[in-house]
mmCIF file of N, CA, C and O in Angstrom:
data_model
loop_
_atom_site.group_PDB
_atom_site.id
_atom_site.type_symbol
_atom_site.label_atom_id
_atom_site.label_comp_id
_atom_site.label_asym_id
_atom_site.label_seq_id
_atom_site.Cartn_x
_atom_site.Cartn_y
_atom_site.Cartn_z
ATOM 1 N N UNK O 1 2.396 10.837 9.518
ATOM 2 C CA UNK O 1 3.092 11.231 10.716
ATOM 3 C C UNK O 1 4.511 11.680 10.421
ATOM 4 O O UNK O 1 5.163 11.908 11.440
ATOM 5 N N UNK O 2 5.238 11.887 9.101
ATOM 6 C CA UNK O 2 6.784 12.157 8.686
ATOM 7 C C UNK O 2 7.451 11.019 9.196
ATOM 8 O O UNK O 2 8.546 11.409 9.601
ATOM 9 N N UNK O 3 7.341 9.949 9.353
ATOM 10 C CA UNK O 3 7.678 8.471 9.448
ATOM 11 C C UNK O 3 7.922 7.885 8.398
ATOM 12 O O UNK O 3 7.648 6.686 8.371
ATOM 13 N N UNK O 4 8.528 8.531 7.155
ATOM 14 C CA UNK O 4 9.137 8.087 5.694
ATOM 15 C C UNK O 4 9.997 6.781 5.820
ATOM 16 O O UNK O 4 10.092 5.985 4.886
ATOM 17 N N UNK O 5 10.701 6.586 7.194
ATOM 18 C CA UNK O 5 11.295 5.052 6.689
ATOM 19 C C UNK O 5 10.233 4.320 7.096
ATOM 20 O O UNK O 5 9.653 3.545 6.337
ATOM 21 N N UNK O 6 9.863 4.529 8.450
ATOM 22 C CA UNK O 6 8.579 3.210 8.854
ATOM 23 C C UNK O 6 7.644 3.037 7.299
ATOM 24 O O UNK O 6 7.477 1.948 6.749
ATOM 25 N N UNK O 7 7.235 4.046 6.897
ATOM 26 C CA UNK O 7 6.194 3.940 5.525
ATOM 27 C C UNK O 7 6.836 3.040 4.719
ATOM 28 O O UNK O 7 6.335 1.966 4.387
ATOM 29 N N UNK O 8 8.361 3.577 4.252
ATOM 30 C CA UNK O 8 8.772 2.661 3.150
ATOM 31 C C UNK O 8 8.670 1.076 3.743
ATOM 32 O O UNK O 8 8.215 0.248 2.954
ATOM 33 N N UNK O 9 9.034 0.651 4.972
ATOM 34 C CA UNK O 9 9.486 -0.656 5.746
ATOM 35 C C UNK O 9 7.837 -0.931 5.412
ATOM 36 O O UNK O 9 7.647 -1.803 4.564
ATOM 37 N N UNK O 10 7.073 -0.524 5.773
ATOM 38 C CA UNK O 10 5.890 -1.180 5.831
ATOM 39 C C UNK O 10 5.071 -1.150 4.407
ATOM 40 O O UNK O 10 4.224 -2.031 4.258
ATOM 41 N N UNK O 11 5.228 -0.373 3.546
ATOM 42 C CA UNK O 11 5.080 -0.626 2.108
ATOM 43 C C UNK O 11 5.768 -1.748 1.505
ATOM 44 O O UNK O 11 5.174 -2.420 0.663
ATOM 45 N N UNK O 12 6.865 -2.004 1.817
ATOM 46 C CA UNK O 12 7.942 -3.076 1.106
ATOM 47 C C UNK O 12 7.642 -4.460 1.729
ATOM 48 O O UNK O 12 7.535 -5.355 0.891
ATOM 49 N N UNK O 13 7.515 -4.755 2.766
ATOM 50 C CA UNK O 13 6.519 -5.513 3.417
ATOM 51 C C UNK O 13 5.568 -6.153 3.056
ATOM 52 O O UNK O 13 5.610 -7.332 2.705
ATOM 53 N N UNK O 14 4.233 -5.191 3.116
ATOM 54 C CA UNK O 14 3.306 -5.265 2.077
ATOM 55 C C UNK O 14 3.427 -6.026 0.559
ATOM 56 O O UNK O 14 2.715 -6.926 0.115
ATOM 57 N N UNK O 15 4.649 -5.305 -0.110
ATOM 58 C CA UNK O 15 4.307 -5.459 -1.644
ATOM 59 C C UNK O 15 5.316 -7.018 -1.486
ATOM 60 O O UNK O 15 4.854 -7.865 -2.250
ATOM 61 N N UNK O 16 6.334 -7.455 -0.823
ATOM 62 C CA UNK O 16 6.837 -8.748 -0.652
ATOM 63 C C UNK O 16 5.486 -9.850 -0.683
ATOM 64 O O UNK O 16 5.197 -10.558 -1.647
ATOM 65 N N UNK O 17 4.835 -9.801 0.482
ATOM 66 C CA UNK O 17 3.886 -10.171 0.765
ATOM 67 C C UNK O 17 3.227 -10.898 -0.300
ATOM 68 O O UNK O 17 3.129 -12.042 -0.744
ATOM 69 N N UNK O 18 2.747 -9.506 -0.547
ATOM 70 C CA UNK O 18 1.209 -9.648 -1.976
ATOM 71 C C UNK O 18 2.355 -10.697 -2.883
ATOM 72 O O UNK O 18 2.214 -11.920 -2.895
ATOM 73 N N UNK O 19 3.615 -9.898 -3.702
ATOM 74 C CA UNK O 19 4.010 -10.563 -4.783
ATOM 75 C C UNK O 19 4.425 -12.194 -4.228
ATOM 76 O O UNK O 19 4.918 -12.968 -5.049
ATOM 77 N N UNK O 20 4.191 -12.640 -2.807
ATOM 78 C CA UNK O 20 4.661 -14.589 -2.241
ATOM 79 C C UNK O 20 3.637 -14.910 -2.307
ATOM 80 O O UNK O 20 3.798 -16.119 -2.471
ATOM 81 N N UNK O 21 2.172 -14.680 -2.305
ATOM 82 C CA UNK O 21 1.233 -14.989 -2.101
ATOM 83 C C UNK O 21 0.358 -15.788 -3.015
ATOM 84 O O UNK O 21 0.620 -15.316 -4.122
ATOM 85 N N UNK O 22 -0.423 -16.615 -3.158
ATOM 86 C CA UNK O 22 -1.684 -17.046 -4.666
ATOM 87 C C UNK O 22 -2.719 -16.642 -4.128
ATOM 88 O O UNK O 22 -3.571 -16.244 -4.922
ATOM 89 N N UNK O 23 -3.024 -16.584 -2.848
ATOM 90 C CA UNK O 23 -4.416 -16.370 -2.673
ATOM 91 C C UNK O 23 -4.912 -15.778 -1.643
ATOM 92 O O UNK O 23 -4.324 -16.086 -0.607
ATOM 93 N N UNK O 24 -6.070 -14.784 -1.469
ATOM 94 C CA UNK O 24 -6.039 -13.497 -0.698
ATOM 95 C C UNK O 24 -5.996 -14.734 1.212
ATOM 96 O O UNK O 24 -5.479 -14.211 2.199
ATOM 97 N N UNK O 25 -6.339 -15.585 1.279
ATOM 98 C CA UNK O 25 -6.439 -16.785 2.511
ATOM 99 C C UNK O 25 -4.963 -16.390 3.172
ATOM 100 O O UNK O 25 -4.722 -15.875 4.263
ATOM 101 N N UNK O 26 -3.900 -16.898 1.916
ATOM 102 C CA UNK O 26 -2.638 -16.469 2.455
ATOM 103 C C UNK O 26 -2.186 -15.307 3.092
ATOM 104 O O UNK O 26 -1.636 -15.018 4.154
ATOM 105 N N UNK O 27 -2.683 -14.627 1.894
ATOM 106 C CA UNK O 27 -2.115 -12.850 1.768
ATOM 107 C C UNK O 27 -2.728 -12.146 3.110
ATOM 108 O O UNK O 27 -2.162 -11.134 3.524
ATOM 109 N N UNK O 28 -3.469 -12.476 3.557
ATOM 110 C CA UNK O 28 -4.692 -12.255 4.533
ATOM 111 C C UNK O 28 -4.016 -12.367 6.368
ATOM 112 O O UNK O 28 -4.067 -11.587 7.319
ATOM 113 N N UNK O 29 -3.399 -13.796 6.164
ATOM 114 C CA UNK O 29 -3.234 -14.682 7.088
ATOM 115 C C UNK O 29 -1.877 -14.076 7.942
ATOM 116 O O UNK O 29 -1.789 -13.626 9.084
ATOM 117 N N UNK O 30 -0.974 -14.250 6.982
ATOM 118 C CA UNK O 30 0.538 -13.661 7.358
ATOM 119 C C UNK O 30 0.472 -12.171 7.763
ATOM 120 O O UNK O 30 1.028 -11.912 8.831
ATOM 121 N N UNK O 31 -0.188 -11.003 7.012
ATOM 122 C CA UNK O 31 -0.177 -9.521 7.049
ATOM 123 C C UNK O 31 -1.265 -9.249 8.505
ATOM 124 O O UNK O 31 -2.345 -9.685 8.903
ATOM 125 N N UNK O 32 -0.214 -8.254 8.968
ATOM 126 C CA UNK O 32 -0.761 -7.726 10.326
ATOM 127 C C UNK O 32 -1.526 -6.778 10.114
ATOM 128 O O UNK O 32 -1.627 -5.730 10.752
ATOM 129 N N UNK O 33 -2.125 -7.144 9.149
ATOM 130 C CA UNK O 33 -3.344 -5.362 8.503
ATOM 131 C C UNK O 33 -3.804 -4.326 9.237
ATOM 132 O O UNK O 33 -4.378 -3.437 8.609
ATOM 133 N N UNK O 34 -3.706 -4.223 10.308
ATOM 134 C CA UNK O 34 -3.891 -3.470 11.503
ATOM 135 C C UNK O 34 -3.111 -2.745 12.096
ATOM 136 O O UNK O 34 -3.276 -1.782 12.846
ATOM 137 N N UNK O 35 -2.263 -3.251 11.728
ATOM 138 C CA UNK O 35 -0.681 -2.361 12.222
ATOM 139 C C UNK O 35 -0.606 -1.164 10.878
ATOM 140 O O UNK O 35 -0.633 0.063 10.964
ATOM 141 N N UNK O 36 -0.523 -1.879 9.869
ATOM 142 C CA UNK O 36 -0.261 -1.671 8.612
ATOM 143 C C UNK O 36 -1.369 0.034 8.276
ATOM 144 O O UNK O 36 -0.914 1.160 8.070
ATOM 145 N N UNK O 37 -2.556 -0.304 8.324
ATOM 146 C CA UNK O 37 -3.734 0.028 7.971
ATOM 147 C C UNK O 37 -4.268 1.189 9.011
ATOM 148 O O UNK O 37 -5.231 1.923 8.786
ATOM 149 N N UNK O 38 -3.249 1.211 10.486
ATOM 150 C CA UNK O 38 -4.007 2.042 11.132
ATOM 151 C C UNK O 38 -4.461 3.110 11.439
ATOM 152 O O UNK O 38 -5.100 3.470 12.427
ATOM 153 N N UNK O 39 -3.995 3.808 10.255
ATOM 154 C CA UNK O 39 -4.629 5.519 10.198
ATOM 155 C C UNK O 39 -6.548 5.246 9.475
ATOM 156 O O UNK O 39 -7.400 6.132 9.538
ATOM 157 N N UNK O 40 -6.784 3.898 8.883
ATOM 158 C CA UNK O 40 -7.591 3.761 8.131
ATOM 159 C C UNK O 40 -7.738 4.631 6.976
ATOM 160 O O UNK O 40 -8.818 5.125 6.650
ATOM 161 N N UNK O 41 -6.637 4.813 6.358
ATOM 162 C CA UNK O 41 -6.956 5.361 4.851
ATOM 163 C C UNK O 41 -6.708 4.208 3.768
ATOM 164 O O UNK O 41 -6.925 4.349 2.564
ATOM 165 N N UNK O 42 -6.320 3.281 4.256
ATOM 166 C CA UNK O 42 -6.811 1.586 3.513
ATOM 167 C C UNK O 42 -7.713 1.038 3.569
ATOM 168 O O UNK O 42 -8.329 1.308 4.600
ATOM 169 N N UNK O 43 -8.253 0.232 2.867
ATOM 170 C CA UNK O 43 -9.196 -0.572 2.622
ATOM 171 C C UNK O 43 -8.979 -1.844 1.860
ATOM 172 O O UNK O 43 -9.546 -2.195 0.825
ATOM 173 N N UNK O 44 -7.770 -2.674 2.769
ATOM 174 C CA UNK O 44 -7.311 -3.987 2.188
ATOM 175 C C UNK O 44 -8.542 -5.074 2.102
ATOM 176 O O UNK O 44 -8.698 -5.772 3.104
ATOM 177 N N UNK O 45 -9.328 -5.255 1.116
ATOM 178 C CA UNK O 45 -10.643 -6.215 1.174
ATOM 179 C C UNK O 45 -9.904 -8.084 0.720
ATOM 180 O O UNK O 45 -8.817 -8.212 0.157
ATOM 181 N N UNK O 46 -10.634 -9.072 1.055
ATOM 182 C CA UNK O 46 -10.367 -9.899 1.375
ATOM 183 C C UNK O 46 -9.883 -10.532 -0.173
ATOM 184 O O UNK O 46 -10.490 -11.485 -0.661
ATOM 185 N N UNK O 47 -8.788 -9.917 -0.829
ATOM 186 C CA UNK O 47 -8.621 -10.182 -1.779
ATOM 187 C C UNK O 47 -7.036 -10.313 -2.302
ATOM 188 O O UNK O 47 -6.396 -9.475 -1.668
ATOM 189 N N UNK O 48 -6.303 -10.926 -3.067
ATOM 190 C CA UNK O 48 -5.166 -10.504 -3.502
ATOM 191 C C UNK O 48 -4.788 -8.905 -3.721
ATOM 192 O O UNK O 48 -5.466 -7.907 -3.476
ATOM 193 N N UNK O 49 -4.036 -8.976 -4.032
ATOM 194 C CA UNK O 49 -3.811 -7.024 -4.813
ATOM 195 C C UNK O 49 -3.511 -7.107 -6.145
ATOM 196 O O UNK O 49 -2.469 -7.679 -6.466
ATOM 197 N N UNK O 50 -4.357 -6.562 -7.124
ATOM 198 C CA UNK O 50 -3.862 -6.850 -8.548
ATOM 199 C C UNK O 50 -2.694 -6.095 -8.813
ATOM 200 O O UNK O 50 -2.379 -5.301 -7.926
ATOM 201 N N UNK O 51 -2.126 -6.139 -9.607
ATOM 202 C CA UNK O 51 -0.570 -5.924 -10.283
ATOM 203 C C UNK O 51 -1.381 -4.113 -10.276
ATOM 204 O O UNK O 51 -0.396 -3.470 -9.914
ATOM 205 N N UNK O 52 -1.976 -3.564 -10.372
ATOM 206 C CA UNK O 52 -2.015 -2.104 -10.446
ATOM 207 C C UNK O 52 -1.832 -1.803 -9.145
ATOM 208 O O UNK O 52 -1.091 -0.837 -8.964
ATOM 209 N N UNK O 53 -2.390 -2.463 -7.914
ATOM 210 C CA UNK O 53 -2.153 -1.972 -6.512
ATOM 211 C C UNK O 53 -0.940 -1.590 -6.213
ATOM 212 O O UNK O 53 -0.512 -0.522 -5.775
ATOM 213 N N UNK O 54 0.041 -3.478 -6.754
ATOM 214 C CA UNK O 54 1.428 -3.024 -6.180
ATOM 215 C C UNK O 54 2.416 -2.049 -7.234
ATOM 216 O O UNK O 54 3.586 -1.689 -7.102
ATOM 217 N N UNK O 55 1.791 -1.887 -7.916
ATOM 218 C CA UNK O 55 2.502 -0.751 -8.775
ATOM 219 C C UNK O 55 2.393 0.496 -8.309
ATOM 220 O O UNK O 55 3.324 1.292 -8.432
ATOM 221 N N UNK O 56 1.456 0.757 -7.828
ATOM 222 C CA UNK O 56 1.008 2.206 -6.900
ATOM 223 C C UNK O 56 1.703 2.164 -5.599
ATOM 224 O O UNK O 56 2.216 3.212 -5.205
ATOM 225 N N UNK O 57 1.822 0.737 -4.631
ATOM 226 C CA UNK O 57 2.297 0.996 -4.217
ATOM 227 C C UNK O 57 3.801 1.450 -3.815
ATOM 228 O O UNK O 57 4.230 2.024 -2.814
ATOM 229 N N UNK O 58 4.556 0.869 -5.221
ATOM 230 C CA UNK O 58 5.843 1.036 -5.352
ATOM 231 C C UNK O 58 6.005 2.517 -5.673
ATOM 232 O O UNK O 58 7.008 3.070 -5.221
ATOM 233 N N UNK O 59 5.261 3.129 -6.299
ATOM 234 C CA UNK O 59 5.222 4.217 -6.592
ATOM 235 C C UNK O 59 5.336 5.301 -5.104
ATOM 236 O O UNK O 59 6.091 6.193 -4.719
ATOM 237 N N UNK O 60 4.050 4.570 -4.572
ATOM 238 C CA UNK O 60 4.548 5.438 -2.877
ATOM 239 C C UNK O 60 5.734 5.657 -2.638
ATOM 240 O O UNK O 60 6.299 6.751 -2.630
ATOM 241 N N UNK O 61 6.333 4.245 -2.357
ATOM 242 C CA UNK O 61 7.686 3.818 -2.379
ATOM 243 C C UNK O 61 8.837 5.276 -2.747
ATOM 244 O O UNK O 61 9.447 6.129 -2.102
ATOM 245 N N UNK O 62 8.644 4.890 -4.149
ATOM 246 C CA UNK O 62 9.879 5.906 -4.630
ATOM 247 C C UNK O 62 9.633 7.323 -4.328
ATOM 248 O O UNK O 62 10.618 8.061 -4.319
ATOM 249 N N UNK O 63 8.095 7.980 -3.998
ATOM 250 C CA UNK O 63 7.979 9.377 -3.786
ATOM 251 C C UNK O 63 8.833 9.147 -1.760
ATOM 252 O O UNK O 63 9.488 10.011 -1.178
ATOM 253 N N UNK O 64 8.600 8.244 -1.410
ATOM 254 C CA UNK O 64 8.647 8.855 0.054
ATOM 255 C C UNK O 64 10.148 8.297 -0.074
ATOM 256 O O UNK O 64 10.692 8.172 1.023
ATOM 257 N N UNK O 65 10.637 8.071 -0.765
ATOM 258 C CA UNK O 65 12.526 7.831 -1.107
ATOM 259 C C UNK O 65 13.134 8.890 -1.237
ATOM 260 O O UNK O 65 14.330 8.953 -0.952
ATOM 261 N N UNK O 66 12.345 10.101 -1.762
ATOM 262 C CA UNK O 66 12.734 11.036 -2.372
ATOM 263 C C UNK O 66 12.424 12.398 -1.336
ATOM 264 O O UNK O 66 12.556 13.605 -1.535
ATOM 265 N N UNK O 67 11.916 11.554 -0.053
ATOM 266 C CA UNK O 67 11.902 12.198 0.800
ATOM 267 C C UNK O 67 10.200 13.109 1.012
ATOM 268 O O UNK O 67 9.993 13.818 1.996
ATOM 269 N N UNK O 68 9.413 12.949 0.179
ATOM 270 C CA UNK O 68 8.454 13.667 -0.014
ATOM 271 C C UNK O 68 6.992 12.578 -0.101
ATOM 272 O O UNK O 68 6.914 11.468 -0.628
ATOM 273 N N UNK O 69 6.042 13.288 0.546
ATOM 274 C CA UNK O 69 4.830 12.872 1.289
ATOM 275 C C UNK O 69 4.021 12.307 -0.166
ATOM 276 O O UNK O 69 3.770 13.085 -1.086
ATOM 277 N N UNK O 70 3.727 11.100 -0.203
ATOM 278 C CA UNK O 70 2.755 10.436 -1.291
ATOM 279 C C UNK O 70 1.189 11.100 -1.583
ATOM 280 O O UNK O 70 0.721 11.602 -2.605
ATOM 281 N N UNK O 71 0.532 10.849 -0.071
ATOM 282 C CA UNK O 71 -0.171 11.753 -0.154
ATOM 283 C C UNK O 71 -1.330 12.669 0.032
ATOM 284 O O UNK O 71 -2.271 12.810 0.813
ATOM 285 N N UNK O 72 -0.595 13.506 -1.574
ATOM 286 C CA UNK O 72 -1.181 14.711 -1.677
ATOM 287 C C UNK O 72 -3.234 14.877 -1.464
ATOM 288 O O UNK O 72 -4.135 14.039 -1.514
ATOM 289 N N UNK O 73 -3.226 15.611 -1.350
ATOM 290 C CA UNK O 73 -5.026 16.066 -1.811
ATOM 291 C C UNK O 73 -5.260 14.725 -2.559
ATOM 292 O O UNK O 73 -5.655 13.604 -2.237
ATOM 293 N N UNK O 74 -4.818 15.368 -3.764
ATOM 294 C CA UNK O 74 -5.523 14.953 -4.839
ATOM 295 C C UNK O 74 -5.474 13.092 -4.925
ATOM 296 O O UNK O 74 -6.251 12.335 -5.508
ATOM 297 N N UNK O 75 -4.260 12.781 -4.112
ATOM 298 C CA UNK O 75 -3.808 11.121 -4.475
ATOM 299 C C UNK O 75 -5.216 10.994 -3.269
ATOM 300 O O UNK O 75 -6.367 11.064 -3.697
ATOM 301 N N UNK O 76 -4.940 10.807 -1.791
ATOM 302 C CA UNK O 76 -6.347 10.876 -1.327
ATOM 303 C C UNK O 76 -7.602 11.032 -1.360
ATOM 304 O O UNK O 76 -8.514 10.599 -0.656
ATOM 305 N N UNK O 77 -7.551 11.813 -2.408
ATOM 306 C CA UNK O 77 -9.871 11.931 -3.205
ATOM 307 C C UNK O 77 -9.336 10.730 -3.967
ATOM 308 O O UNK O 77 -9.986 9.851 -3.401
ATOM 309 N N UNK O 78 -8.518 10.031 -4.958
ATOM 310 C CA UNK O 78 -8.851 9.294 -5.578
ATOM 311 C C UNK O 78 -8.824 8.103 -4.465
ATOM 312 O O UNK O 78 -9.768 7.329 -4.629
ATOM 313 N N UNK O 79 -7.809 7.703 -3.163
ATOM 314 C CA UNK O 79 -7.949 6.431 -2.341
ATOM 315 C C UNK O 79 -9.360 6.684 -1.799
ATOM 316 O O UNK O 79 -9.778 5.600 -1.392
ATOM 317 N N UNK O 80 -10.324 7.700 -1.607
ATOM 318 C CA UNK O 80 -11.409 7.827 -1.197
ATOM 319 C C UNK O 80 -12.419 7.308 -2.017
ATOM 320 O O UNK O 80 -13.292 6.577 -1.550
ATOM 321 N N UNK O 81 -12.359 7.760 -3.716
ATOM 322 C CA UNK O 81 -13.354 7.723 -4.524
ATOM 323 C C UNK O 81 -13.292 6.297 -5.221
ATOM 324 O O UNK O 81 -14.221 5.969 -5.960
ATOM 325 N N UNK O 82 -12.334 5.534 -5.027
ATOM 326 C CA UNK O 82 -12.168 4.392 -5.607
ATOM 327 C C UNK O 82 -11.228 4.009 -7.105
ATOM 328 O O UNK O 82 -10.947 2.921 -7.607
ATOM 329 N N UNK O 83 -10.863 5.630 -7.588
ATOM 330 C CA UNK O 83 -10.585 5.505 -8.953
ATOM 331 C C UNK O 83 -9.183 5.065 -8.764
ATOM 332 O O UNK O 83 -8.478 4.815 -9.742
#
């Protein structure tokens, strides 16, 4: 939606979250995943986030810092395809 601070606020959020958390019960419990999640191009499953998630997601992070849309085509076929 060009909502680059809400994204970052709600990415940073997110990655606080995951990194207070031990176990997806917690991680689960506190996060408003629905708010978060509601375009549905997530698929937060009932799990922690391994250290590659929140690395990607920091990565969002710094592209939409920089003022520019995470994403692209190509980042989307891979949140689609699983890779």
């Amino acid at each position: 939606t060009g909502d680059y601070k809400g994204a970052i606020a709600d990415f940073e959020a997110l990655i606080a979250e995951a990194n207070s958390k031990k176990d997806a019960k917690d991680f689960l419990s506190d996060l408003d995943a629905k708010s978060f999640v509601s375009g549905g191009a997530f698929n937060i499953s009932i799990r922690n986030p391994d250290k590659e998630e929140i690395k990607q997601w920091q990565k969002w992070v710094k592209v939409l810092r920089e003022g520019k849309n995470p994403f692209t085509e190509e980042e989307l076929e891979k949140l689609r395809s699983g890779r």
